[in-house]
mmCIF file of C-alpha atoms in Angstrom:
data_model
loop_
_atom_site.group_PDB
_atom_site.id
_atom_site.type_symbol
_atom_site.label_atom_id
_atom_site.label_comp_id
_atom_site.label_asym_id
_atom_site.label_seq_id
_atom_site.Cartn_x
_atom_site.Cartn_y
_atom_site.Cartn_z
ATOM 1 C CA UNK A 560 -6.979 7.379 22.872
ATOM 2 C CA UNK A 561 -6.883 11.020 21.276
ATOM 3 C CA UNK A 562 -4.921 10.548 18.494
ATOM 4 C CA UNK A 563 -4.871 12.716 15.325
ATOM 5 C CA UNK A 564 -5.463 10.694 12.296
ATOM 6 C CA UNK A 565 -4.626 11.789 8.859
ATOM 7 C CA UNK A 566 -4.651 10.746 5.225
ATOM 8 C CA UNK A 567 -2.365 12.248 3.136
ATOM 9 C CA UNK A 568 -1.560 12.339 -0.668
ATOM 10 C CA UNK A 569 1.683 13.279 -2.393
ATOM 11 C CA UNK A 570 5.172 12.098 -3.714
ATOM 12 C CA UNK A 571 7.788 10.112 -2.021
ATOM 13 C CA UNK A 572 10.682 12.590 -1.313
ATOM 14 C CA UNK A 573 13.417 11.139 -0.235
ATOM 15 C CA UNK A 574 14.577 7.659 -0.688
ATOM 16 C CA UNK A 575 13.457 4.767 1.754
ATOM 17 C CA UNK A 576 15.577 4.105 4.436
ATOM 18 C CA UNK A 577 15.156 0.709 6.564
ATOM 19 C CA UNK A 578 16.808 -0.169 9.790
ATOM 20 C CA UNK A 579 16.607 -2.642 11.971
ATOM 21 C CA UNK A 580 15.942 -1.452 15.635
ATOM 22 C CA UNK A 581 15.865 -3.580 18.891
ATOM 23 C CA UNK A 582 12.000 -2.599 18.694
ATOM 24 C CA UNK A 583 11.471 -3.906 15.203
ATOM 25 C CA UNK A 584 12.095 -2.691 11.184
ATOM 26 C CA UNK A 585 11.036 0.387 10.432
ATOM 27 C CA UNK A 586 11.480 2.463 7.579
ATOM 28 C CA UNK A 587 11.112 6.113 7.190
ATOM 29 C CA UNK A 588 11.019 8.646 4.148
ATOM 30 C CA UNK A 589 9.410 11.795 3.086
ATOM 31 C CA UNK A 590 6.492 12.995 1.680
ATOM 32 C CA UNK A 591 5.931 16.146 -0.466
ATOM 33 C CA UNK A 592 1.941 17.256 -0.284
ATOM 34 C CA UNK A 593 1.539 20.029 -2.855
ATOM 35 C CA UNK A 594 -1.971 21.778 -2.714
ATOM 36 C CA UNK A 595 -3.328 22.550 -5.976
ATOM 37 C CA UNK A 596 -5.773 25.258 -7.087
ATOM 38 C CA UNK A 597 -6.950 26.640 -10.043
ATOM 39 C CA UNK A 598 -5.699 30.387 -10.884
ATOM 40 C CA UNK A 599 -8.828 31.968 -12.458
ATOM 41 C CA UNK A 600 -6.134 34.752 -13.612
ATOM 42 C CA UNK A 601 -4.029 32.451 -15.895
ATOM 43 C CA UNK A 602 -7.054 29.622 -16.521
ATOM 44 C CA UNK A 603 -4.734 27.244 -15.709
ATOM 45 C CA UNK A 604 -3.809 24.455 -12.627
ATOM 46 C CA UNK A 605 -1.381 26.452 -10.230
ATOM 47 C CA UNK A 606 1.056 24.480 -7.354
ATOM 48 C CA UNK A 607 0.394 25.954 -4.024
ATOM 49 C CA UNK A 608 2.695 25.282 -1.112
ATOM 50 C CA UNK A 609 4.039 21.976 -0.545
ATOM 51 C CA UNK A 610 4.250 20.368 3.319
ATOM 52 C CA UNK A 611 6.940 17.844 3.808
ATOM 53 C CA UNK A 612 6.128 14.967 6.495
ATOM 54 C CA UNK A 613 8.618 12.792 7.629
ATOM 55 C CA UNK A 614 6.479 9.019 7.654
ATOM 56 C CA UNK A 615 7.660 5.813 9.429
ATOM 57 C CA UNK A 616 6.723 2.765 9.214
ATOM 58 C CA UNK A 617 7.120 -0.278 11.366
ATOM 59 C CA UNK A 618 7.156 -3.953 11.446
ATOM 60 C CA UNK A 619 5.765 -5.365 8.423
ATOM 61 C CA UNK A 620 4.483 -2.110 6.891
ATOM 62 C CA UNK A 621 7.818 -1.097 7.101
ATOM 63 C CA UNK A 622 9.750 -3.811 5.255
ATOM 64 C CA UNK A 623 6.727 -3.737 2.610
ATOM 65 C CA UNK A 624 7.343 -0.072 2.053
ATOM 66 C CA UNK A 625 11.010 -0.221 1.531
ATOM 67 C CA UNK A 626 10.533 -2.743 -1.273
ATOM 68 C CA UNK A 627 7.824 -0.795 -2.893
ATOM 69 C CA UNK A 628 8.422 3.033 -2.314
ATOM 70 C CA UNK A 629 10.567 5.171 -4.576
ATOM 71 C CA UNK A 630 11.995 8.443 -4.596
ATOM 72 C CA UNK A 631 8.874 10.433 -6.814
ATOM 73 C CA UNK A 632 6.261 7.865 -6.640
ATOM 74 C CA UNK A 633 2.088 9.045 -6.216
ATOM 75 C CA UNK A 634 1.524 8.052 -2.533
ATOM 76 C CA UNK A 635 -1.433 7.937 0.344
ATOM 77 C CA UNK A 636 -0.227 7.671 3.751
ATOM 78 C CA UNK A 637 -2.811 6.741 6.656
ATOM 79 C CA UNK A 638 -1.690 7.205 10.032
ATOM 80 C CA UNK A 639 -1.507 9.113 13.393
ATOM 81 C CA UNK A 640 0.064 12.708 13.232
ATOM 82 C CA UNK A 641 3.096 13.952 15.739
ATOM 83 C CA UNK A 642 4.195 17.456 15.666
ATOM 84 C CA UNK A 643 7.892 17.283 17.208
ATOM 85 C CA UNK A 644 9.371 20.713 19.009
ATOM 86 C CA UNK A 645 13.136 19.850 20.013
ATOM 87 C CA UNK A 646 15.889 22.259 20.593
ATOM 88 C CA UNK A 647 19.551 21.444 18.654
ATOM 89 C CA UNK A 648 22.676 23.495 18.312
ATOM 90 C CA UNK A 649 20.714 25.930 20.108
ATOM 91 C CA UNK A 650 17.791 26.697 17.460
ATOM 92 C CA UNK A 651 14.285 25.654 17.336
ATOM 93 C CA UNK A 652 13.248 22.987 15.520
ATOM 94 C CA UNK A 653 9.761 22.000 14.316
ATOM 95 C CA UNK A 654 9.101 18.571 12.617
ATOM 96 C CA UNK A 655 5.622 17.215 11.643
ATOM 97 C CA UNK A 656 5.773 13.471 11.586
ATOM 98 C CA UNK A 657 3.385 10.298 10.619
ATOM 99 C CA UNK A 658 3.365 6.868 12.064
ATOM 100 C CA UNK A 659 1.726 5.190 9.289
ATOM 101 C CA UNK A 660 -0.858 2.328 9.821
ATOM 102 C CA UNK A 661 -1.225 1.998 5.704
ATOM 103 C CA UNK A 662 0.825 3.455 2.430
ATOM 104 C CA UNK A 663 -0.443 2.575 -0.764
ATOM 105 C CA UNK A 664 0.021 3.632 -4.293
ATOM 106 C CA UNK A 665 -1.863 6.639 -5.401
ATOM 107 C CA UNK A 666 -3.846 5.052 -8.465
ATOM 108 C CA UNK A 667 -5.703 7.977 -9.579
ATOM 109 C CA UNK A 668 -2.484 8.803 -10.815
ATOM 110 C CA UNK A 669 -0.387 5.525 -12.243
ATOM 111 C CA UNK A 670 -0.623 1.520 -11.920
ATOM 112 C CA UNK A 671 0.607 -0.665 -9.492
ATOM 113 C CA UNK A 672 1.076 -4.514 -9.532
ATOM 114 C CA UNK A 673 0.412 -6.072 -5.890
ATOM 115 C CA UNK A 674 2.313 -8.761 -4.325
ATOM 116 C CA UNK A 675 1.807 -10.722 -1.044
ATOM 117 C CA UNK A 676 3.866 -11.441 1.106
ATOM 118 C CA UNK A 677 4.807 -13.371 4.003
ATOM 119 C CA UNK A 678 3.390 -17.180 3.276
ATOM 120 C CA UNK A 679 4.666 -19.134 0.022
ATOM 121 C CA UNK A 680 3.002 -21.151 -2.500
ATOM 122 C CA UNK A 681 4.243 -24.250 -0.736
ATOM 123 C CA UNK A 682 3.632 -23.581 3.033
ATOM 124 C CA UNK A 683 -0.059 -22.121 2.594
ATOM 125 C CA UNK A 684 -0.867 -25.664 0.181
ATOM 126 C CA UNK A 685 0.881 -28.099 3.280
ATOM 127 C CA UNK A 686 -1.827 -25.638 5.806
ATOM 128 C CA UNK A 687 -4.750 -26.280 4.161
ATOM 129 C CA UNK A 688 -7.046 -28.953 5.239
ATOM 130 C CA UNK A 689 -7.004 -32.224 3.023
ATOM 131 C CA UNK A 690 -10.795 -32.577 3.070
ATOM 132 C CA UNK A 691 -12.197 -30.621 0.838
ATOM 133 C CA UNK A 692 -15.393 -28.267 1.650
ATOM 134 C CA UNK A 693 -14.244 -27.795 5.131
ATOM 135 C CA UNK A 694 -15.694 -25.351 7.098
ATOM 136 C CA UNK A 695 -12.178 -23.450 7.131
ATOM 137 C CA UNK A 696 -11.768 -23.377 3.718
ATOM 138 C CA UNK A 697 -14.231 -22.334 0.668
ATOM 139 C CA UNK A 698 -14.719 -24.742 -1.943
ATOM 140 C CA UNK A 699 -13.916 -23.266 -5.667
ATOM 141 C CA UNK A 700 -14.370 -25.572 -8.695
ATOM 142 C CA UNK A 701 -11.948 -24.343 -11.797
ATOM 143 C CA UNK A 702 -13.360 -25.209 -15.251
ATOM 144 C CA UNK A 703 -11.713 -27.975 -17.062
ATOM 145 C CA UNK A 704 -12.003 -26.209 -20.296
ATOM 146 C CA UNK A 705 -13.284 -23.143 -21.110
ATOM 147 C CA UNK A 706 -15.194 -23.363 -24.085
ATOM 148 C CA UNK A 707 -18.451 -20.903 -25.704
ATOM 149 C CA UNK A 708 -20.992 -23.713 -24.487
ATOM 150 C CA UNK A 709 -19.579 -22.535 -20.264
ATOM 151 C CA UNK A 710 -20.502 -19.146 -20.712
ATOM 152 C CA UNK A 711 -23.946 -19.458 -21.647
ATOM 153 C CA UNK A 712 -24.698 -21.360 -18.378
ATOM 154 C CA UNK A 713 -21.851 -19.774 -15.856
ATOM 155 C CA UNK A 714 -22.569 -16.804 -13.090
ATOM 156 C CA UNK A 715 -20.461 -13.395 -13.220
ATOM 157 C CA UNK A 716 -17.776 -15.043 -11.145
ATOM 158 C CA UNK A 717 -17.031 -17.994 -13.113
ATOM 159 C CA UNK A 718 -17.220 -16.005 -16.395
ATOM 160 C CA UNK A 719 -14.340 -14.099 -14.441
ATOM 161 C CA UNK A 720 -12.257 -16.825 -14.073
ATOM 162 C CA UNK A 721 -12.874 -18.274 -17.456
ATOM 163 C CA UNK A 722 -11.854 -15.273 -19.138
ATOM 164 C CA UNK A 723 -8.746 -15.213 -17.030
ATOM 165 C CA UNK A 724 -7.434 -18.448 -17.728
ATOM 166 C CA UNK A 725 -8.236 -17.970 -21.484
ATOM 167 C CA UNK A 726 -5.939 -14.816 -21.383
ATOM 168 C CA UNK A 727 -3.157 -17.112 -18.842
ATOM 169 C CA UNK A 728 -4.008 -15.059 -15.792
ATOM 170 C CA UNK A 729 -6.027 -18.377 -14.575
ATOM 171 C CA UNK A 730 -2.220 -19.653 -13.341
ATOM 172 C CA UNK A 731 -1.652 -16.337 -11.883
ATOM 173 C CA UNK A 732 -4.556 -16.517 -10.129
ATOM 174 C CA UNK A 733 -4.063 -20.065 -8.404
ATOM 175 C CA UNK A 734 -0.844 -19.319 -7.824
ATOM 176 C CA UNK A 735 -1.651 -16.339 -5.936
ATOM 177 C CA UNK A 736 -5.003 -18.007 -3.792
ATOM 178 C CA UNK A 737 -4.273 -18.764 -0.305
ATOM 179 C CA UNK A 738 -6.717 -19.348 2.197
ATOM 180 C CA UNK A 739 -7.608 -16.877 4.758
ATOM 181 C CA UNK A 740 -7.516 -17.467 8.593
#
């Protein structure tokens, strides 16, 4: 398959807007992509021109992105490039669009606080295997207590996860472990 792939970075431009087709959710939005030099002239950061591409996403990707995009938001956009030539009302008309495979939050430029989706607490805890140690499923042993004497003794990881239940992320975390497969 000859496909173009690109990676772009830029701001969300318009506002997400999810459908349901017969061929599955998608949602589609805009992207501004403004190139920027640096004008030796003025010794100062200068906007060049910006492209607009029109990205859409589908399935899963697409329901994800409409409940994480908004309208001026740092983005990268990873997918396969269409350049569209159609004729309407008699004029020509040129559109440049992107099937995305992954959008994520441009971090170079903000935070972003990452949520899974798809299988809950409850239904990954019935999946996994009652015998613990299973070749399906790693074995991780929490500390009972974190205390000055455990971090002497513990590896990198466990130091990890001692200093994240002593700051309360240590719930977060096993709330958030699911096993993969």
């Amino acid at each position: 398959m000859n496909d173009t792939m690109v990676t772009v970075v830029g701001n969300v431009a318009t506002t997400p807007v999810f459908r349901e087709l017969p061929s599955g959710p998608v949602t589609r939005f805009r992207i501004a992509v403004t190139a920027r030099y640096f004008d030796r002239t003025q010794n100062a950061w200068a906007d060049g021109h910006t492209n607009f591409f029109t990205v859409c996403a589908w399935r899963q990707l697409g329901v994800n992105a409409q409940g994480s995009l908004a309208v001026g938001e740092p983005v990268i956009v990873q997918g396969r490039l269409r350049v569209r030539d159609e004729e309407r009302g008699g004029q020509h008309w040129r559109s440049v669009d992107i099937d995305a495979y992954a959008i994520g939050h441009d971090l170079a430029r903000g935070t972003s606080a990452f949520r899974r989706t798809g299988r809950t607490m409850d239904s990954s805890l019935k999946e996994r295997s009652p015998v613990q140690g299973t070749a399906d499923e790693p074995e991780f042993e929490l500390p009972a207590q974190s205390s000055p004497q455990s971090h002497v003794s513990a590896s990198a990881s466990e130091s990890a996860v001692d200093a994240g239940l002593e700051t309360g992320l240590g719930a977060e975390l096993e709330r958030e472990a699911a096993p993969v497969g």
